[in-house]
Short mmCIF file of C-alpha atoms and ligand atoms in Angstrom, two decimals:
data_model
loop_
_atom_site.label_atom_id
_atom_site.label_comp_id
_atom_site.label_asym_id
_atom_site.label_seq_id
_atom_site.Cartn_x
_atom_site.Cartn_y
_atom_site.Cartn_z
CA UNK A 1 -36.47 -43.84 -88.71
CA UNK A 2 -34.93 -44.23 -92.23
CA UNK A 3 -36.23 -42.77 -95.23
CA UNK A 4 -36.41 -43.65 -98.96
CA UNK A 5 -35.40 -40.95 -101.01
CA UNK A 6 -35.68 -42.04 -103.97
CA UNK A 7 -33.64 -44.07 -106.37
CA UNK A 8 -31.34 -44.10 -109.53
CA UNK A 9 -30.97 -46.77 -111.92
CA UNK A 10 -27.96 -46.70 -114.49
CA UNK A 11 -26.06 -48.83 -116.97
CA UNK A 12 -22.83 -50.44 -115.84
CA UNK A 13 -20.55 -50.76 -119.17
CA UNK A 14 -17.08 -50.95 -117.89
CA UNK A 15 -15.50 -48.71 -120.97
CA UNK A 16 -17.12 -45.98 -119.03
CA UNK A 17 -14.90 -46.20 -116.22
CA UNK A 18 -11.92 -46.27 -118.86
CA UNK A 19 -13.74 -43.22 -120.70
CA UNK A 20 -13.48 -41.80 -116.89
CA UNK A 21 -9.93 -42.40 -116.34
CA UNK A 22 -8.90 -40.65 -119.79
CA UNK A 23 -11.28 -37.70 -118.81
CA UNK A 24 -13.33 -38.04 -122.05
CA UNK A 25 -16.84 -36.42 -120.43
CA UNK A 26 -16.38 -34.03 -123.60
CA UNK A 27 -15.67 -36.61 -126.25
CA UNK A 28 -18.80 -36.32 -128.77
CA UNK A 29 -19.31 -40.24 -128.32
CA UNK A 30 -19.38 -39.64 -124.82
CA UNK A 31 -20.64 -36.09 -123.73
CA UNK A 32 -24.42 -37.50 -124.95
CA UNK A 33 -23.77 -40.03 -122.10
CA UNK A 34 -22.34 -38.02 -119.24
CA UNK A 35 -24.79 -34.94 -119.81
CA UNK A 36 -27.46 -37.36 -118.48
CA UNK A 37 -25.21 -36.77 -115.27
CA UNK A 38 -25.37 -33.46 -114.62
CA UNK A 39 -28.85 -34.13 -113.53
CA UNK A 40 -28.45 -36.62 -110.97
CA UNK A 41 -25.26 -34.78 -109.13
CA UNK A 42 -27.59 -31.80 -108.57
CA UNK A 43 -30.08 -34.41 -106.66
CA UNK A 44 -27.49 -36.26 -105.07
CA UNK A 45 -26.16 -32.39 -104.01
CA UNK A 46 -29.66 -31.58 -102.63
CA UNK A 47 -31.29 -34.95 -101.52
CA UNK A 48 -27.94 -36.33 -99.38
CA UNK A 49 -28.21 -39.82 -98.64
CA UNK A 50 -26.19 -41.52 -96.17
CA UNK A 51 -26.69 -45.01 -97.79
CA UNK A 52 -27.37 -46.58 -100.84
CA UNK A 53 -28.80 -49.78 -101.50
CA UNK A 54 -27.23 -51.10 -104.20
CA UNK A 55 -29.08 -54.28 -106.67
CA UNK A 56 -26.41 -55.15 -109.15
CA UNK A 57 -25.16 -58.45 -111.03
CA UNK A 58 -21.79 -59.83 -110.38
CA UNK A 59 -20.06 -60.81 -113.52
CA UNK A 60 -17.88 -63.44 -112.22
CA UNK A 61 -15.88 -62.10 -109.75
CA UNK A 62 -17.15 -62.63 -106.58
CA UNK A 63 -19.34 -65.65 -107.57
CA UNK A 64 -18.52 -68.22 -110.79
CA UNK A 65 -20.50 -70.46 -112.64
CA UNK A 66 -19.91 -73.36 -109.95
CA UNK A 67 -21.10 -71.29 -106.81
CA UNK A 68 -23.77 -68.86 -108.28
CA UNK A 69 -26.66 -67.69 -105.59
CA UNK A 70 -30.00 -66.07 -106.46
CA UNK A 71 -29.53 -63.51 -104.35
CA UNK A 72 -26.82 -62.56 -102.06
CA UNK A 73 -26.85 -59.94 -99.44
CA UNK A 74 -22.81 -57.70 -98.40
CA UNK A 75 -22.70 -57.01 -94.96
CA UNK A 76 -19.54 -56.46 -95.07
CA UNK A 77 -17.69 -53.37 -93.64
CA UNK A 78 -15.47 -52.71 -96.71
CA UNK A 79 -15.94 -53.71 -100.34
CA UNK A 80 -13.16 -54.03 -102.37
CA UNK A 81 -12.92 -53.77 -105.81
CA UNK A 82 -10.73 -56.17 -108.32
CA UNK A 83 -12.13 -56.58 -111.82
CA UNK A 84 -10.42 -58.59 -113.90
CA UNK A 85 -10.23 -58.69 -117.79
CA UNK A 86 -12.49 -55.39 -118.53
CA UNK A 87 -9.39 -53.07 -119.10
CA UNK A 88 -10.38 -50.67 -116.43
CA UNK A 89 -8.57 -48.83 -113.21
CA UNK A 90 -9.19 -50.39 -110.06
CA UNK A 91 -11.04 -48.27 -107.82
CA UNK A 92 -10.90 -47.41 -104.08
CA UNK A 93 -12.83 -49.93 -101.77
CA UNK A 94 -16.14 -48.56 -100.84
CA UNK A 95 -17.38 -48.63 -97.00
CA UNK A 96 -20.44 -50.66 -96.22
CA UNK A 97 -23.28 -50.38 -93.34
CA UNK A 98 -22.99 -54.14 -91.46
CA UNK A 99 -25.71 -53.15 -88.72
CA UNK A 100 -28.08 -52.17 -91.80
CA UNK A 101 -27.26 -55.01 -93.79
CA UNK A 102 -28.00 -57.91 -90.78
CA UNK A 103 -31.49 -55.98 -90.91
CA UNK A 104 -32.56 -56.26 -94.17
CA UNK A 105 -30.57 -60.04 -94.61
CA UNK A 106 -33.17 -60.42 -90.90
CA UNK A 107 -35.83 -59.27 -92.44
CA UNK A 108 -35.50 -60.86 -95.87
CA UNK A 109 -35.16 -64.51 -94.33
CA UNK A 110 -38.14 -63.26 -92.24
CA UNK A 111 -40.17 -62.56 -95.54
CA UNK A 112 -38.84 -66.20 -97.08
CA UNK A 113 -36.07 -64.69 -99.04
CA UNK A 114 -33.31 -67.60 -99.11
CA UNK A 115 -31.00 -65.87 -99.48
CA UNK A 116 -26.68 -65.75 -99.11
CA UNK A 117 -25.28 -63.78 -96.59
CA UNK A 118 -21.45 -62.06 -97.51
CA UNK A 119 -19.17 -61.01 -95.00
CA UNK A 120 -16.95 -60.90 -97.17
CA UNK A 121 -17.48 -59.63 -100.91
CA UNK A 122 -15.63 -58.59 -103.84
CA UNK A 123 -17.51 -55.66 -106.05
CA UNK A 124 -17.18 -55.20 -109.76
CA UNK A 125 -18.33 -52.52 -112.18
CA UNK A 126 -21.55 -52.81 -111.73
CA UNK A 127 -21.11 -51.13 -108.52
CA UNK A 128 -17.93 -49.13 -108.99
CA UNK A 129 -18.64 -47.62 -112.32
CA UNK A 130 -22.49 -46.51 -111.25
CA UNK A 131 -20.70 -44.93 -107.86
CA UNK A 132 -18.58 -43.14 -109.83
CA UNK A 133 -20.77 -41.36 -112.23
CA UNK A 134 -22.72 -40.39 -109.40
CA UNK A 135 -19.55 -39.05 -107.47
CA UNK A 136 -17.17 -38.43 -109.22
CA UNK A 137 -15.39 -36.88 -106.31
CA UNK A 138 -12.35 -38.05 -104.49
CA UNK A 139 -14.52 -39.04 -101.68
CA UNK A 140 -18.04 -41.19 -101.74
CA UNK A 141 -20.49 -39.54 -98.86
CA UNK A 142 -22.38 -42.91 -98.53
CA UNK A 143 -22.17 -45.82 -97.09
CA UNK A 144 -23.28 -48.81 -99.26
CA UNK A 145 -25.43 -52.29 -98.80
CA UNK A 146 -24.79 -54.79 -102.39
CA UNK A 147 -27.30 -57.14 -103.44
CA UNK A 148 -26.34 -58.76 -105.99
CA UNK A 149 -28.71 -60.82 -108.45
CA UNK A 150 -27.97 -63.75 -110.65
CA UNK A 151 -28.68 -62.45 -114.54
CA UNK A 152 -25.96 -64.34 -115.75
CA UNK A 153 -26.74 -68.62 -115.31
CA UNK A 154 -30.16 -69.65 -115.93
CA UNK A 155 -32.19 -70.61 -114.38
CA UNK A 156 -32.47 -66.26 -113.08
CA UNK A 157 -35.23 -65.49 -110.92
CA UNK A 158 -38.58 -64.18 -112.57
CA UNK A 159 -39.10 -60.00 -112.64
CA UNK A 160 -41.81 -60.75 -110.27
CA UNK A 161 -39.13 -62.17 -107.64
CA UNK A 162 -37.10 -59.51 -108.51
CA UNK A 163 -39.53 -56.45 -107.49
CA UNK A 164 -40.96 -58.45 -104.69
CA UNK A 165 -37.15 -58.90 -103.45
CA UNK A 166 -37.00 -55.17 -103.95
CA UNK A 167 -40.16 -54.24 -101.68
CA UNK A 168 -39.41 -56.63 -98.70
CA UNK A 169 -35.81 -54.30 -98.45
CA UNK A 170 -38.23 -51.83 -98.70
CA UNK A 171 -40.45 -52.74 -95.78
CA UNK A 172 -36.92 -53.49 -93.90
CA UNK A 173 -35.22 -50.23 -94.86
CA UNK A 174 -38.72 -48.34 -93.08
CA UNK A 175 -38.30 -49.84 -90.08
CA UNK A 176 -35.03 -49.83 -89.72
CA UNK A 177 -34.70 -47.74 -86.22
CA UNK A 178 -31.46 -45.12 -87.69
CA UNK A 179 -32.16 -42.01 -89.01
CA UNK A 180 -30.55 -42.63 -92.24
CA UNK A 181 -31.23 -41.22 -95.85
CA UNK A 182 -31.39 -44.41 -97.93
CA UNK A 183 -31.26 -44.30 -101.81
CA UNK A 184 -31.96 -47.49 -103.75
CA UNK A 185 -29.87 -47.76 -106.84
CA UNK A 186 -30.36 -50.09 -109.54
CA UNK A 187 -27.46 -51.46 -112.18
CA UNK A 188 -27.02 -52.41 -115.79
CA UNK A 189 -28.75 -52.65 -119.32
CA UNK A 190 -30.63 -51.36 -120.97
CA UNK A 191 -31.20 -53.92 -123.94
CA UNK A 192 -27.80 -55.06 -124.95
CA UNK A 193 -26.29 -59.11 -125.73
CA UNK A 194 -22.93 -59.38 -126.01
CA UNK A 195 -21.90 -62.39 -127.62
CA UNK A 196 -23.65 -65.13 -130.20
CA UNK A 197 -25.77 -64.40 -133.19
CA UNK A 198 -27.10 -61.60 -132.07
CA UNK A 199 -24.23 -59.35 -130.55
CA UNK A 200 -24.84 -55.79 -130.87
CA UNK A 201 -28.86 -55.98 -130.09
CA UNK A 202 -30.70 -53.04 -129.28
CA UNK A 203 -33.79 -53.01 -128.66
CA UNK A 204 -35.08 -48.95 -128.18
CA UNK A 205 -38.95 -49.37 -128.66
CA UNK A 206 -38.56 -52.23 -125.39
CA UNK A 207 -36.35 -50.20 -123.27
CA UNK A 208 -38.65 -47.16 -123.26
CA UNK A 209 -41.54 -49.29 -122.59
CA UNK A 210 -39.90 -50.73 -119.72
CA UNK A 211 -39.00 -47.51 -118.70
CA UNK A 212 -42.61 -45.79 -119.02
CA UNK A 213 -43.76 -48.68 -116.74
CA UNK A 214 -41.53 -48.70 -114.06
CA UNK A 215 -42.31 -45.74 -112.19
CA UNK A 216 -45.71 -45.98 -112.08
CA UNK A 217 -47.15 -49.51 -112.59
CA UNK A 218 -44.08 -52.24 -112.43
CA UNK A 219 -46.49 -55.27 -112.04
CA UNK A 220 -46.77 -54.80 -115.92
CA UNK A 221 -43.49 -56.01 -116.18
CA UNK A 222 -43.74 -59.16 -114.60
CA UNK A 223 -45.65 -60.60 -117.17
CA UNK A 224 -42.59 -60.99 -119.57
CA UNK A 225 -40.67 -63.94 -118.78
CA UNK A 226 -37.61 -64.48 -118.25
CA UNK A 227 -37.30 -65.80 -121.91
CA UNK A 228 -39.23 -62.79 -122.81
CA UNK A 229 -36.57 -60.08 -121.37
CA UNK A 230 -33.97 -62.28 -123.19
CA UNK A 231 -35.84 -61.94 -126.26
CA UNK A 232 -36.79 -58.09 -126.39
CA UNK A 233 -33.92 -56.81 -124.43
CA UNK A 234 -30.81 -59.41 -125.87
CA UNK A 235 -29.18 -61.84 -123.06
CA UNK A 236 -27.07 -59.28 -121.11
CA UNK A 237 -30.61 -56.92 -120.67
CA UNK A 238 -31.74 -58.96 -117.94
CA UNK A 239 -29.54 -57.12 -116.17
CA UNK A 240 -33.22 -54.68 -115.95
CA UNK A 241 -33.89 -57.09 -113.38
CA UNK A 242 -32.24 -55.21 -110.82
CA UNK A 243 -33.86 -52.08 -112.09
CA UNK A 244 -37.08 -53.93 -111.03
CA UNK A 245 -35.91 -54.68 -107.37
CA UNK A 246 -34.58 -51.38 -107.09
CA UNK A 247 -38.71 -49.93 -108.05
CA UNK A 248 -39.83 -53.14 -105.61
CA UNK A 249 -37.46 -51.47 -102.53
CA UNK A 250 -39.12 -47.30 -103.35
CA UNK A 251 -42.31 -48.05 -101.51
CA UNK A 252 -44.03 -44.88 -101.75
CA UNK A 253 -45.62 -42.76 -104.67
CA UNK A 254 -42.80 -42.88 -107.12
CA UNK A 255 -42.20 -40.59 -109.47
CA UNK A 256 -39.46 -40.36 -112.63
CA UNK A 257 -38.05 -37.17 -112.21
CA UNK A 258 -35.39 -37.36 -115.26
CA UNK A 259 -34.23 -39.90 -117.91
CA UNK A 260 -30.98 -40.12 -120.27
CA UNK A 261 -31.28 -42.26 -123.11
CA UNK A 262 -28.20 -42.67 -125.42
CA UNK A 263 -27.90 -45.54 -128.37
CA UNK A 264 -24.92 -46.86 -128.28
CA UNK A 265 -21.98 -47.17 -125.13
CA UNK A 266 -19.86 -50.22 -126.20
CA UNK A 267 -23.12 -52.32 -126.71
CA UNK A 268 -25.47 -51.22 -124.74
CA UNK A 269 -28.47 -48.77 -124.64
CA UNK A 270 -27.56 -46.64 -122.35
CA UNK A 271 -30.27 -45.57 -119.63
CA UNK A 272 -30.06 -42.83 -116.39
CA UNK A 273 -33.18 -42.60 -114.69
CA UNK A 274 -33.73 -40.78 -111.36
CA UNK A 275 -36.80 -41.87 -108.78
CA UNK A 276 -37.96 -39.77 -106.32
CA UNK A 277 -40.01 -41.89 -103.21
CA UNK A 278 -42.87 -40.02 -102.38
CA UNK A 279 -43.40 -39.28 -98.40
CA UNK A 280 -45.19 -40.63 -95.89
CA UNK A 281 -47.83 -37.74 -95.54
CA UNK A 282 -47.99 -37.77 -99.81
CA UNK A 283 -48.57 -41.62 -99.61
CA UNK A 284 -51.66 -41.23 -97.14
CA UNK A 285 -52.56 -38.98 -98.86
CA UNK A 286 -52.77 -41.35 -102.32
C1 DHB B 1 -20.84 -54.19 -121.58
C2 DHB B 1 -22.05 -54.07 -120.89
C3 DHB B 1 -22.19 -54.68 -119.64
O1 DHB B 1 -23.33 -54.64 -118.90
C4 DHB B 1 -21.12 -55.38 -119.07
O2 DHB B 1 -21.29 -55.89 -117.83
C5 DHB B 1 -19.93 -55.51 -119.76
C6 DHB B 1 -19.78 -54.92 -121.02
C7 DHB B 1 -20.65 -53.53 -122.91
O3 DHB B 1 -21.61 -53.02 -123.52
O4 DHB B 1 -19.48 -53.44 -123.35
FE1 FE B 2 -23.17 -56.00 -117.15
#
């Protein structure tokens, strides 16, 4: 059967990937940032997965403001990548998982998840630039399933939605019949708005509460609204929505095993958070 690892959830700014491309992991505005790294390549090294699970926003290249689903499922069996307009490298396609993908689109329909099915999907940096902090490597080991979320036209779907979107691919991922290592990786914020009045927000005292709650009681969350998020966090930190479907899909005891905070990338708050997914014999145990 498949197992849940665990999970990591990371912002998405695309100067990182050109920070990556001019090898500036020593740079004092960027070493506070890539430190947080060092961390989560030593778990990656020890924990393995064979697939990630990937909850990201696409900023307009795959879907536009005239065709913009909810959510919408890859099950593709290549991604490819071709941002537009941030001033970054392209990168390498990345190879998806299309017999685990039908099984948690199967399963999500099952659960009342309308959602879209891709066979065919472009990827943007909020996949590419969290896959390559994580490898950095000439070569990614895993295999990977997008689900992409709409944070960018409103009406976006409620944190609730969000973290119960995240536990039905949970329930799918555990009975999916492979013996697969799955990580669950969540995309974007922290708190940051990038245009309007209030370009530049931060908001540090929000972001760490979100962060104490996640890992052990995320039904907090879902109390703040959608207007809420947009109000603590700016209107680009709703992107913590797919932090919340990524805790929805780790379905055991979870546990925050490290965190990187850094004030400012670009104009974001910068987060790195690793999850560890407790085990079945730990969760009977609970
Ligand atoms: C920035 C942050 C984002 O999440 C994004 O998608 C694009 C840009 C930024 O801070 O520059
Ligand atoms: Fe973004």
């Amino acid at each position: 059967m498949a197992k849940i690892i665990g999970g990591v959830a990371t912002t998405h700014v695309p100067a990182i990937g050109k920070a990556i491309a001019d090898k500036k992991f020593n740079d004092p505005y960027w070493r506070p940032f890539f430190g947080g790294f060092d961390y989560v390549h030593y778990w990656l090294a020890r924990e393995k997965p064979d697939v990630a699970v990937v909850f990201y926003n696409d900023h307009g290249l795959n879907f536009f403001l005239d065709k913009l689903p909810t959510f919408a499922v890859g099950a593709a069996s290549e991604y490819r990548n071709e941002d537009e307009g941030w001033g970054i490298p392209v990168s390498r396609s990345i190879a998806g998982d299309p017999a685990l993908s039908w099984h948690i689109i199967n399963a999500l329909v099952a659960d009342e998840f309308d959602i879209t099915m891709c066979q065919d999907m472009l990827i943007d940096h909020a996949v590419t630039i969290p896959m390559t902090l994580m490898w950095p490597g000439e070569k990614w080991p895993v295999k990977i399933v997008p689900i992409s979320i709409n944070t960018v036209q409103h009406p976006l779907p409620s944190m609730k939605r969000c973290l119960k979107l995240g536990r039905s691919v949970g329930r799918a991922l555990e009975s999916y019949p492979q013996d697969l290592r799955v990580m669950v990786v969540g995309t974007g914020g922290l708190s940051h708005q990038l245009d309007g009045k209030r370009a530049g927000f931060v908001n540090k005292e929000f972001d760490s509460l979100c962060m104490d709650a996640l890992a052990g009681d995320p039904d907090t969350l879902t109390l703040y609204s959608i207007h809420d998020v947009v109000e603590e966090a700016g209107a680009q930190g709703v992107e913590f929505l797919n932090w919340m479907a990524m805790r929805g899909a780790l379905t055991g005891r979870v546990t925050e095993v490290h965190r990187n905070y850094h004030i400012p990338i670009s104009n974001t708050a910068a987060a790195t958070v690793v999850y560890e997914n407790g085990d079945g014999a730990e969760r009977r145990a609970a």
